[in-house]
């Protein structure tokens, strides 16, 4: 673990030293390619987050409502979809909690 942190530090310092060159490289690439690279880099994070969000059956519908609303890109009254995703997901969770009969 110690050796990995040393190598990570070396890599980060090298990246910082060549940040100007890397910025020039990425600005010279086509926008679609940069977006594709960023999307591929985030696939693992997205997969892990979806797996966690959908793992518990009781919270699947609110999780999907949150995801779909946020991914829609909608904006109401100048407020972005991330906020509305949280609001609608919370409302779906509350509705599911209070409107479904308990199994007691």
PDB file of N, CA and C in Angstrom:
ATOM      1  N   UNK A   1       0.828  -1.183   0.000  1.00  0.00           N
ATOM      2  CA  UNK A   1       0.000   0.000   0.000  1.00  0.00           C
ATOM      3  C   UNK A   1       0.878   1.255   0.000  1.00  0.00           C
ATOM      4  N   UNK A   2       1.960   1.216   0.772  1.00  0.00           N
ATOM      5  CA  UNK A   2       2.866   2.354   0.852  1.00  0.00           C
ATOM      6  C   UNK A   2       3.509   2.623  -0.508  1.00  0.00           C
ATOM      7  N   UNK A   3       3.919   1.563  -1.181  1.00  0.00           N
ATOM      8  CA  UNK A   3       4.570   1.700  -2.483  1.00  0.00           C
ATOM      9  C   UNK A   3       3.604   2.291  -3.509  1.00  0.00           C
ATOM     10  N   UNK A   4       2.352   1.894  -3.444  1.00  0.00           N
ATOM     11  CA  UNK A   4       1.355   2.423  -4.375  1.00  0.00           C
ATOM     12  C   UNK A   4       1.132   3.915  -4.160  1.00  0.00           C
ATOM     13  N   UNK A   5       1.130   4.352  -2.913  1.00  0.00           N
ATOM     14  CA  UNK A   5       0.932   5.783  -2.653  1.00  0.00           C
ATOM     15  C   UNK A   5       2.129   6.600  -3.129  1.00  0.00           C
ATOM     16  N   UNK A   6       3.319   6.045  -3.033  1.00  0.00           N
ATOM     17  CA  UNK A   6       4.506   6.743  -3.547  1.00  0.00           C
ATOM     18  C   UNK A   6       4.406   6.893  -5.060  1.00  0.00           C
ATOM     19  N   UNK A   7       4.048   5.814  -5.765  1.00  0.00           N
ATOM     20  CA  UNK A   7       3.927   5.881  -7.223  1.00  0.00           C
ATOM     21  C   UNK A   7       2.792   6.804  -7.649  1.00  0.00           C
ATOM     22  N   UNK A   8       1.704   6.809  -6.892  1.00  0.00           N
ATOM     23  CA  UNK A   8       0.610   7.726  -7.203  1.00  0.00           C
ATOM     24  C   UNK A   8       1.070   9.172  -7.046  1.00  0.00           C
ATOM     25  N   UNK A   9       1.853   9.443  -6.013  1.00  0.00           N
ATOM     26  CA  UNK A   9       2.377  10.793  -5.805  1.00  0.00           C
ATOM     27  C   UNK A   9       3.312  11.205  -6.935  1.00  0.00           C
ATOM     28  N   UNK A  10       4.174  10.297  -7.360  1.00  0.00           N
ATOM     29  CA  UNK A  10       5.082  10.588  -8.476  1.00  0.00           C
ATOM     30  C   UNK A  10       4.282  10.884  -9.740  1.00  0.00           C
ATOM     31  N   UNK A  11       3.269  10.085  -9.999  1.00  0.00           N
ATOM     32  CA  UNK A  11       2.437  10.294 -11.185  1.00  0.00           C
ATOM     33  C   UNK A  11       1.718  11.639 -11.118  1.00  0.00           C
ATOM     34  N   UNK A  12       1.190  11.991  -9.950  1.00  0.00           N
ATOM     35  CA  UNK A  12       0.478  13.264  -9.812  1.00  0.00           C
ATOM     36  C   UNK A  12       1.414  14.457  -9.966  1.00  0.00           C
ATOM     37  N   UNK A  13       2.622  14.364  -9.435  1.00  0.00           N
ATOM     38  CA  UNK A  13       3.589  15.449  -9.609  1.00  0.00           C
ATOM     39  C   UNK A  13       3.969  15.579 -11.080  1.00  0.00           C
ATOM     40  N   UNK A  14       4.193  14.458 -11.756  1.00  0.00           N
ATOM     41  CA  UNK A  14       4.521  14.498 -13.186  1.00  0.00           C
ATOM     42  C   UNK A  14       3.371  15.091 -13.990  1.00  0.00           C
ATOM     43  N   UNK A  15       2.153  14.723 -13.647  1.00  0.00           N
ATOM     44  CA  UNK A  15       0.986  15.288 -14.328  1.00  0.00           C
ATOM     45  C   UNK A  15       0.919  16.789 -14.106  1.00  0.00           C
ATOM     46  N   UNK A  16       1.208  17.239 -12.887  1.00  0.00           N
ATOM     47  CA  UNK A  16       1.209  18.671 -12.596  1.00  0.00           C
ATOM     48  C   UNK A  16       2.283  19.411 -13.373  1.00  0.00           C
ATOM     49  N   UNK A  17       3.457  18.801 -13.505  1.00  0.00           N
ATOM     50  CA  UNK A  17       4.541  19.445 -14.242  1.00  0.00           C
ATOM     51  C   UNK A  17       4.222  19.585 -15.728  1.00  0.00           C
ATOM     52  N   UNK A  18       3.506  18.623 -16.272  1.00  0.00           N
ATOM     53  CA  UNK A  18       3.182  18.644 -17.696  1.00  0.00           C
ATOM     54  C   UNK A  18       1.737  19.043 -17.962  1.00  0.00           C
ATOM     55  N   UNK A  19       1.106  19.720 -17.009  1.00  0.00           N
ATOM     56  CA  UNK A  19      -0.310  20.085 -17.151  1.00  0.00           C
ATOM     57  C   UNK A  19      -0.548  20.974 -18.365  1.00  0.00           C
ATOM     58  N   UNK A  20       0.344  21.901 -18.619  1.00  0.00           N
ATOM     59  CA  UNK A  20       0.185  22.780 -19.781  1.00  0.00           C
ATOM     60  C   UNK A  20       0.211  22.004 -21.084  1.00  0.00           C
ATOM     61  N   UNK A  21       1.144  21.068 -21.198  1.00  0.00           N
ATOM     62  CA  UNK A  21       1.228  20.247 -22.411  1.00  0.00           C
ATOM     63  C   UNK A  21       0.007  19.354 -22.553  1.00  0.00           C
ATOM     64  N   UNK A  22      -0.442  18.777 -21.435  1.00  0.00           N
ATOM     65  CA  UNK A  22      -1.624  17.918 -21.483  1.00  0.00           C
ATOM     66  C   UNK A  22      -2.865  18.711 -21.870  1.00  0.00           C
ATOM     67  N   UNK A  23      -2.966  19.944 -21.367  1.00  0.00           N
ATOM     68  CA  UNK A  23      -4.105  20.787 -21.731  1.00  0.00           C
ATOM     69  C   UNK A  23      -4.078  21.085 -23.220  1.00  0.00           C
ATOM     70  N   UNK A  24      -2.907  21.403 -23.744  1.00  0.00           N
ATOM     71  CA  UNK A  24      -2.776  21.639 -25.183  1.00  0.00           C
ATOM     72  C   UNK A  24      -3.136  20.411 -25.997  1.00  0.00           C
ATOM     73  N   UNK A  25      -2.735  19.240 -25.508  1.00  0.00           N
ATOM     74  CA  UNK A  25      -3.066  17.995 -26.206  1.00  0.00           C
ATOM     75  C   UNK A  25      -4.571  17.776 -26.248  1.00  0.00           C
ATOM     76  N   UNK A  26      -5.231  17.946 -25.106  1.00  0.00           N
ATOM     77  CA  UNK A  26      -6.669  17.696 -25.060  1.00  0.00           C
ATOM     78  C   UNK A  26      -7.471  18.742 -25.819  1.00  0.00           C
ATOM     79  N   UNK A  27      -6.990  19.974 -25.877  1.00  0.00           N
ATOM     80  CA  UNK A  27      -7.722  20.982 -26.653  1.00  0.00           C
ATOM     81  C   UNK A  27      -7.539  20.777 -28.147  1.00  0.00           C
ATOM     82  N   UNK A  28      -6.469  20.089 -28.554  1.00  0.00           N
ATOM     83  CA  UNK A  28      -6.272  19.830 -29.979  1.00  0.00           C
ATOM     84  C   UNK A  28      -7.077  18.622 -30.464  1.00  0.00           C
ATOM     85  N   UNK A  29      -7.533  17.787 -29.548  1.00  0.00           N
ATOM     86  CA  UNK A  29      -8.325  16.612 -29.932  1.00  0.00           C
ATOM     87  C   UNK A  29      -9.759  17.022 -30.249  1.00  0.00           C
ATOM     88  N   UNK A  30     -10.439  16.249 -31.094  1.00  0.00           N
ATOM     89  CA  UNK A  30     -11.852  16.543 -31.365  1.00  0.00           C
ATOM     90  C   UNK A  30     -12.690  16.415 -30.086  1.00  0.00           C
ATOM     91  N   UNK A  31     -13.688  17.275 -29.969  1.00  0.00           N
ATOM     92  CA  UNK A  31     -14.533  17.302 -28.773  1.00  0.00           C
ATOM     93  C   UNK A  31     -15.200  15.955 -28.527  1.00  0.00           C
ATOM     94  N   UNK A  32     -15.669  15.317 -29.588  1.00  0.00           N
ATOM     95  CA  UNK A  32     -16.352  14.027 -29.439  1.00  0.00           C
ATOM     96  C   UNK A  32     -15.415  12.975 -28.841  1.00  0.00           C
ATOM     97  N   UNK A  33     -14.150  13.012 -29.218  1.00  0.00           N
ATOM     98  CA  UNK A  33     -13.190  12.044 -28.685  1.00  0.00           C
ATOM     99  C   UNK A  33     -12.943  12.279 -27.192  1.00  0.00           C
ATOM    100  N   UNK A  34     -12.810  13.532 -26.793  1.00  0.00           N
ATOM    101  CA  UNK A  34     -12.593  13.848 -25.377  1.00  0.00           C
ATOM    102  C   UNK A  34     -13.801  13.427 -24.549  1.00  0.00           C
ATOM    103  N   UNK A  35     -15.005  13.684 -25.060  1.00  0.00           N
ATOM    104  CA  UNK A  35     -16.222  13.281 -24.354  1.00  0.00           C
ATOM    105  C   UNK A  35     -16.298  11.761 -24.249  1.00  0.00           C
ATOM    106  N   UNK A  36     -15.919  11.064 -25.312  1.00  0.00           N
ATOM    107  CA  UNK A  36     -15.926   9.600 -25.296  1.00  0.00           C
ATOM    108  C   UNK A  36     -14.932   9.054 -24.272  1.00  0.00           C
ATOM    109  N   UNK A  37     -13.745   9.630 -24.223  1.00  0.00           N
ATOM    110  CA  UNK A  37     -12.741   9.187 -23.249  1.00  0.00           C
ATOM    111  C   UNK A  37     -13.238   9.427 -21.824  1.00  0.00           C
ATOM    112  N   UNK A  38     -13.833  10.592 -21.591  1.00  0.00           N
ATOM    113  CA  UNK A  38     -14.364  10.889 -20.253  1.00  0.00           C
ATOM    114  C   UNK A  38     -15.492   9.931 -19.891  1.00  0.00           C
ATOM    115  N   UNK A  39     -16.366   9.641 -20.843  1.00  0.00           N
ATOM    116  CA  UNK A  39     -17.461   8.702 -20.594  1.00  0.00           C
ATOM    117  C   UNK A  39     -16.957   7.305 -20.277  1.00  0.00           C
ATOM    118  N   UNK A  40     -15.962   6.855 -21.021  1.00  0.00           N
ATOM    119  CA  UNK A  40     -15.390   5.534 -20.752  1.00  0.00           C
ATOM    120  C   UNK A  40     -14.714   5.493 -19.383  1.00  0.00           C
ATOM    121  N   UNK A  41     -14.093   6.587 -18.993  1.00  0.00           N
ATOM    122  CA  UNK A  41     -13.447   6.632 -17.679  1.00  0.00           C
ATOM    123  C   UNK A  41     -14.468   6.554 -16.552  1.00  0.00           C
ATOM    124  N   UNK A  42     -15.683   7.013 -16.807  1.00  0.00           N
ATOM    125  CA  UNK A  42     -16.716   7.022 -15.768  1.00  0.00           C
ATOM    126  C   UNK A  42     -17.591   5.772 -15.759  1.00  0.00           C
ATOM    127  N   UNK A  43     -17.400   4.863 -16.701  1.00  0.00           N
ATOM    128  CA  UNK A  43     -18.256   3.673 -16.769  1.00  0.00           C
ATOM    129  C   UNK A  43     -18.213   2.837 -15.492  1.00  0.00           C
ATOM    130  N   UNK A  44     -17.046   2.635 -14.933  1.00  0.00           N
ATOM    131  CA  UNK A  44     -16.937   1.847 -13.701  1.00  0.00           C
ATOM    132  C   UNK A  44     -17.679   2.490 -12.545  1.00  0.00           C
ATOM    133  N   UNK A  45     -17.558   3.802 -12.441  1.00  0.00           N
ATOM    134  CA  UNK A  45     -18.251   4.527 -11.378  1.00  0.00           C
ATOM    135  C   UNK A  45     -19.757   4.442 -11.556  1.00  0.00           C
ATOM    136  N   UNK A  46     -20.214   4.610 -12.784  1.00  0.00           N
ATOM    137  CA  UNK A  46     -21.652   4.545 -13.058  1.00  0.00           C
ATOM    138  C   UNK A  46     -22.185   3.147 -12.762  1.00  0.00           C
ATOM    139  N   UNK A  47     -21.458   2.121 -13.184  1.00  0.00           N
ATOM    140  CA  UNK A  47     -21.902   0.745 -12.949  1.00  0.00           C
ATOM    141  C   UNK A  47     -21.972   0.431 -11.455  1.00  0.00           C
ATOM    142  N   UNK A  48     -20.966   0.848 -10.711  1.00  0.00           N
ATOM    143  CA  UNK A  48     -20.969   0.595  -9.263  1.00  0.00           C
ATOM    144  C   UNK A  48     -22.094   1.356  -8.571  1.00  0.00           C
ATOM    145  N   UNK A  49     -22.322   2.588  -8.987  1.00  0.00           N
ATOM    146  CA  UNK A  49     -23.387   3.388  -8.377  1.00  0.00           C
ATOM    147  C   UNK A  49     -24.760   2.803  -8.673  1.00  0.00           C
ATOM    148  N   UNK A  50     -24.981   2.378  -9.914  1.00  0.00           N
ATOM    149  CA  UNK A  50     -26.266   1.761 -10.256  1.00  0.00           C
ATOM    150  C   UNK A  50     -26.467   0.453  -9.509  1.00  0.00           C
ATOM    151  N   UNK A  51     -25.422  -0.321  -9.389  1.00  0.00           N
ATOM    152  CA  UNK A  51     -25.515  -1.582  -8.663  1.00  0.00           C
ATOM    153  C   UNK A  51     -25.902  -1.343  -7.207  1.00  0.00           C
ATOM    154  N   UNK A  52     -25.298  -0.347  -6.595  1.00  0.00           N
ATOM    155  CA  UNK A  52     -25.618  -0.020  -5.203  1.00  0.00           C
ATOM    156  C   UNK A  52     -27.032   0.522  -5.072  1.00  0.00           C
ATOM    157  N   UNK A  53     -27.413   1.417  -5.986  1.00  0.00           N
ATOM    158  CA  UNK A  53     -28.736   2.046  -5.902  1.00  0.00           C
ATOM    159  C   UNK A  53     -29.863   1.046  -6.129  1.00  0.00           C
ATOM    160  N   UNK A  54     -29.634   0.065  -6.985  1.00  0.00           N
ATOM    161  CA  UNK A  54     -30.692  -0.883  -7.324  1.00  0.00           C
ATOM    162  C   UNK A  54     -30.598  -2.187  -6.537  1.00  0.00           C
ATOM    163  N   UNK A  55     -29.670  -2.281  -5.602  1.00  0.00           N
ATOM    164  CA  UNK A  55     -29.477  -3.526  -4.856  1.00  0.00           C
ATOM    165  C   UNK A  55     -30.655  -3.846  -3.949  1.00  0.00           C
ATOM    166  N   UNK A  56     -31.169  -2.853  -3.265  1.00  0.00           N
ATOM    167  CA  UNK A  56     -32.269  -3.083  -2.337  1.00  0.00           C
ATOM    168  C   UNK A  56     -33.591  -2.902  -3.071  1.00  0.00           C
ATOM    169  N   UNK A  57     -34.389  -3.945  -3.082  1.00  0.00           N
ATOM    170  CA  UNK A  57     -35.632  -3.939  -3.857  1.00  0.00           C
ATOM    171  C   UNK A  57     -36.593  -2.839  -3.419  1.00  0.00           C
ATOM    172  N   UNK A  58     -36.597  -2.504  -2.155  1.00  0.00           N
ATOM    173  CA  UNK A  58     -37.534  -1.500  -1.647  1.00  0.00           C
ATOM    174  C   UNK A  58     -37.244  -0.103  -2.184  1.00  0.00           C
ATOM    175  N   UNK A  59     -36.011   0.136  -2.634  1.00  0.00           N
ATOM    176  CA  UNK A  59     -35.642   1.473  -3.094  1.00  0.00           C
ATOM    177  C   UNK A  59     -35.406   1.553  -4.596  1.00  0.00           C
ATOM    178  N   UNK A  60     -35.776   0.535  -5.338  1.00  0.00           N
ATOM    179  CA  UNK A  60     -35.492   0.535  -6.775  1.00  0.00           C
ATOM    180  C   UNK A  60     -36.256   1.605  -7.532  1.00  0.00           C
ATOM    181  N   UNK A  61     -37.544   1.725  -7.288  1.00  0.00           N
ATOM    182  CA  UNK A  61     -38.349   2.695  -8.036  1.00  0.00           C
ATOM    183  C   UNK A  61     -37.895   4.123  -7.737  1.00  0.00           C
ATOM    184  N   UNK A  62     -37.720   4.523  -6.475  1.00  0.00           N
ATOM    185  CA  UNK A  62     -37.203   5.878  -6.242  1.00  0.00           C
ATOM    186  C   UNK A  62     -35.820   6.111  -6.862  1.00  0.00           C
ATOM    187  N   UNK A  63     -34.971   5.098  -6.865  1.00  0.00           N
ATOM    188  CA  UNK A  63     -33.646   5.249  -7.475  1.00  0.00           C
ATOM    189  C   UNK A  63     -33.761   5.464  -8.975  1.00  0.00           C
ATOM    190  N   UNK A  64     -34.640   4.719  -9.626  1.00  0.00           N
ATOM    191  CA  UNK A  64     -34.832   4.876 -11.069  1.00  0.00           C
ATOM    192  C   UNK A  64     -35.458   6.231 -11.384  1.00  0.00           C
ATOM    193  N   UNK A  65     -36.418   6.674 -10.572  1.00  0.00           N
ATOM    194  CA  UNK A  65     -37.027   7.994 -10.771  1.00  0.00           C
ATOM    195  C   UNK A  65     -35.956   9.078 -10.666  1.00  0.00           C
ATOM    196  N   UNK A  66     -35.089   8.970  -9.673  1.00  0.00           N
ATOM    197  CA  UNK A  66     -34.009   9.940  -9.505  1.00  0.00           C
ATOM    198  C   UNK A  66     -33.076   9.931 -10.710  1.00  0.00           C
ATOM    199  N   UNK A  67     -32.676   8.742 -11.157  1.00  0.00           N
ATOM    200  CA  UNK A  67     -31.765   8.621 -12.293  1.00  0.00           C
ATOM    201  C   UNK A  67     -32.372   9.186 -13.567  1.00  0.00           C
ATOM    202  N   UNK A  68     -33.601   8.795 -13.860  1.00  0.00           N
ATOM    203  CA  UNK A  68     -34.236   9.226 -15.109  1.00  0.00           C
ATOM    204  C   UNK A  68     -34.453  10.737 -15.115  1.00  0.00           C
ATOM    205  N   UNK A  69     -34.895  11.283 -13.991  1.00  0.00           N
ATOM    206  CA  UNK A  69     -35.120  12.726 -13.917  1.00  0.00           C
ATOM    207  C   UNK A  69     -33.810  13.488 -14.082  1.00  0.00           C
ATOM    208  N   UNK A  70     -32.774  13.036 -13.419  1.00  0.00           N
ATOM    209  CA  UNK A  70     -31.486  13.712 -13.514  1.00  0.00           C
ATOM    210  C   UNK A  70     -30.896  13.583 -14.916  1.00  0.00           C
ATOM    211  N   UNK A  71     -31.009  12.412 -15.518  1.00  0.00           N
ATOM    212  CA  UNK A  71     -30.463  12.198 -16.856  1.00  0.00           C
ATOM    213  C   UNK A  71     -31.260  12.913 -17.938  1.00  0.00           C
ATOM    214  N   UNK A  72     -32.498  13.291 -17.637  1.00  0.00           N
ATOM    215  CA  UNK A  72     -33.334  13.940 -18.650  1.00  0.00           C
ATOM    216  C   UNK A  72     -32.817  15.316 -19.034  1.00  0.00           C
ATOM    217  N   UNK A  73     -32.132  15.969 -18.127  1.00  0.00           N
ATOM    218  CA  UNK A  73     -31.621  17.298 -18.418  1.00  0.00           C
ATOM    219  C   UNK A  73     -32.667  18.392 -18.329  1.00  0.00           C
ATOM    220  N   UNK A  74     -33.809  18.083 -17.754  1.00  0.00           N
ATOM    221  CA  UNK A  74     -34.879  19.083 -17.663  1.00  0.00           C
ATOM    222  C   UNK A  74     -34.499  20.210 -16.711  1.00  0.00           C
ATOM    223  N   UNK A  75     -35.067  21.378 -16.968  1.00  0.00           N
ATOM    224  CA  UNK A  75     -34.844  22.525 -16.090  1.00  0.00           C
ATOM    225  C   UNK A  75     -36.167  23.253 -15.928  1.00  0.00           C
ATOM    226  N   UNK A  76     -36.574  23.451 -14.694  1.00  0.00           N
ATOM    227  CA  UNK A  76     -37.787  24.202 -14.391  1.00  0.00           C
ATOM    228  C   UNK A  76     -37.404  25.410 -13.558  1.00  0.00           C
ATOM    229  N   UNK A  77     -37.912  26.579 -13.956  1.00  0.00           N
ATOM    230  CA  UNK A  77     -37.650  27.826 -13.242  1.00  0.00           C
ATOM    231  C   UNK A  77     -36.152  28.089 -13.085  1.00  0.00           C
ATOM    232  N   UNK A  78     -35.382  27.670 -14.067  1.00  0.00           N
ATOM    233  CA  UNK A  78     -33.948  27.908 -14.027  1.00  0.00           C
ATOM    234  C   UNK A  78     -33.172  26.983 -13.108  1.00  0.00           C
ATOM    235  N   UNK A  79     -33.833  25.958 -12.589  1.00  0.00           N
ATOM    236  CA  UNK A  79     -33.175  25.004 -11.688  1.00  0.00           C
ATOM    237  C   UNK A  79     -32.937  23.717 -12.474  1.00  0.00           C
ATOM    238  N   UNK A  80     -31.722  23.198 -12.418  1.00  0.00           N
ATOM    239  CA  UNK A  80     -31.314  22.057 -13.226  1.00  0.00           C
ATOM    240  C   UNK A  80     -31.876  20.723 -12.781  1.00  0.00           C
ATOM    241  N   UNK A  81     -31.619  19.727 -13.617  1.00  0.00           N
ATOM    242  CA  UNK A  81     -32.196  18.399 -13.419  1.00  0.00           C
ATOM    243  C   UNK A  81     -31.637  17.664 -12.203  1.00  0.00           C
ATOM    244  N   UNK A  82     -30.431  17.994 -11.758  1.00  0.00           N
ATOM    245  CA  UNK A  82     -29.886  17.320 -10.573  1.00  0.00           C
ATOM    246  C   UNK A  82     -30.755  17.600  -9.349  1.00  0.00           C
ATOM    247  N   UNK A  83     -31.181  18.848  -9.204  1.00  0.00           N
ATOM    248  CA  UNK A  83     -32.060  19.204  -8.088  1.00  0.00           C
ATOM    249  C   UNK A  83     -33.399  18.494  -8.220  1.00  0.00           C
ATOM    250  N   UNK A  84     -33.993  18.538  -9.414  1.00  0.00           N
ATOM    251  CA  UNK A  84     -35.308  17.928  -9.605  1.00  0.00           C
ATOM    252  C   UNK A  84     -35.239  16.410  -9.472  1.00  0.00           C
ATOM    253  N   UNK A  85     -34.112  15.809  -9.834  1.00  0.00           N
ATOM    254  CA  UNK A  85     -33.948  14.379  -9.616  1.00  0.00           C
ATOM    255  C   UNK A  85     -34.002  14.023  -8.145  1.00  0.00           C
ATOM    256  N   UNK A  86     -33.330  14.823  -7.329  1.00  0.00           N
ATOM    257  CA  UNK A  86     -33.376  14.586  -5.881  1.00  0.00           C
ATOM    258  C   UNK A  86     -34.775  14.792  -5.325  1.00  0.00           C
ATOM    259  N   UNK A  87     -35.447  15.860  -5.779  1.00  0.00           N
ATOM    260  CA  UNK A  87     -36.794  16.147  -5.279  1.00  0.00           C
ATOM    261  C   UNK A  87     -37.761  15.033  -5.668  1.00  0.00           C
ATOM    262  N   UNK A  88     -37.784  14.663  -6.951  1.00  0.00           N
ATOM    263  CA  UNK A  88     -38.727  13.631  -7.395  1.00  0.00           C
ATOM    264  C   UNK A  88     -38.378  12.259  -6.822  1.00  0.00           C
ATOM    265  N   UNK A  89     -37.090  11.961  -6.671  1.00  0.00           N
ATOM    266  CA  UNK A  89     -36.698  10.703  -6.040  1.00  0.00           C
ATOM    267  C   UNK A  89     -37.136  10.631  -4.592  1.00  0.00           C
ATOM    268  N   UNK A  90     -36.985  11.740  -3.876  1.00  0.00           N
ATOM    269  CA  UNK A  90     -37.437  11.787  -2.483  1.00  0.00           C
ATOM    270  C   UNK A  90     -38.954  11.665  -2.395  1.00  0.00           C
ATOM    271  N   UNK A  91     -39.669  12.349  -3.292  1.00  0.00           N
ATOM    272  CA  UNK A  91     -41.132  12.225  -3.311  1.00  0.00           C
ATOM    273  C   UNK A  91     -41.560  10.791  -3.625  1.00  0.00           C
ATOM    274  N   UNK A  92     -40.870  10.137  -4.552  1.00  0.00           N
ATOM    275  CA  UNK A  92     -41.190   8.744  -4.872  1.00  0.00           C
ATOM    276  C   UNK A  92     -40.926   7.839  -3.670  1.00  0.00           C
ATOM    277  N   UNK A  93     -39.837   8.096  -2.960  1.00  0.00           N
ATOM    278  CA  UNK A  93     -39.525   7.300  -1.769  1.00  0.00           C
ATOM    279  C   UNK A  93     -40.573   7.508  -0.681  1.00  0.00           C
ATOM    280  N   UNK A  94     -40.957   8.764  -0.457  1.00  0.00           N
ATOM    281  CA  UNK A  94     -41.982   9.046   0.552  1.00  0.00           C
ATOM    282  C   UNK A  94     -43.327   8.452   0.152  1.00  0.00           C
ATOM    283  N   UNK A  95     -43.692   8.579  -1.119  1.00  0.00           N
ATOM    284  CA  UNK A  95     -44.958   8.010  -1.586  1.00  0.00           C
ATOM    285  C   UNK A  95     -44.953   6.497  -1.431  1.00  0.00           C
ATOM    286  N   UNK A  96     -43.850   5.874  -1.780  1.00  0.00           N
ATOM    287  CA  UNK A  96     -43.757   4.423  -1.647  1.00  0.00           C
ATOM    288  C   UNK A  96     -43.835   4.016  -0.177  1.00  0.00           C
ATOM    289  N   UNK A  97     -43.217   4.788   0.682  1.00  0.00           N
ATOM    290  CA  UNK A  97     -43.197   4.456   2.110  1.00  0.00           C
ATOM    291  C   UNK A  97     -44.577   4.626   2.749  1.00  0.00           C
ATOM    292  N   UNK A  98     -45.259   5.721   2.427  1.00  0.00           N
ATOM    293  CA  UNK A  98     -46.524   6.024   3.100  1.00  0.00           C
ATOM    294  C   UNK A  98     -47.751   5.446   2.395  1.00  0.00           C
ATOM    295  N   UNK A  99     -47.653   5.129   1.114  1.00  0.00           N
ATOM    296  CA  UNK A  99     -48.823   4.658   0.377  1.00  0.00           C
ATOM    297  C   UNK A  99     -48.887   3.146   0.218  1.00  0.00           C
ATOM    298  N   UNK A 100     -47.817   2.452   0.520  1.00  0.00           N
ATOM    299  CA  UNK A 100     -47.860   0.989   0.433  1.00  0.00           C
ATOM    300  C   UNK A 100     -48.135   0.418   1.819  1.00  0.00           C
ATOM    301  N   UNK A 101     -48.966  -0.606   1.888  1.00  0.00           N
ATOM    302  CA  UNK A 101     -49.273  -1.194   3.201  1.00  0.00           C
ATOM    303  C   UNK A 101     -48.040  -1.876   3.782  1.00  0.00           C
ATOM    304  N   UNK A 102     -47.900  -1.778   5.088  1.00  0.00           N
ATOM    305  CA  UNK A 102     -46.754  -2.407   5.752  1.00  0.00           C
ATOM    306  C   UNK A 102     -46.982  -3.913   5.848  1.00  0.00           C
ATOM    307  N   UNK A 103     -45.881  -4.657   5.930  1.00  0.00           N
ATOM    308  CA  UNK A 103     -45.956  -6.120   5.988  1.00  0.00           C
ATOM    309  C   UNK A 103     -45.878  -6.611   7.425  1.00  0.00           C
ATOM    310  N   UNK A 104     -46.387  -5.853   8.356  1.00  0.00           N
ATOM    311  CA  UNK A 104     -46.307  -6.225   9.774  1.00  0.00           C
ATOM    312  C   UNK A 104     -47.385  -7.140  10.194  1.00  0.00           C
TER     313      UNK A 104
END
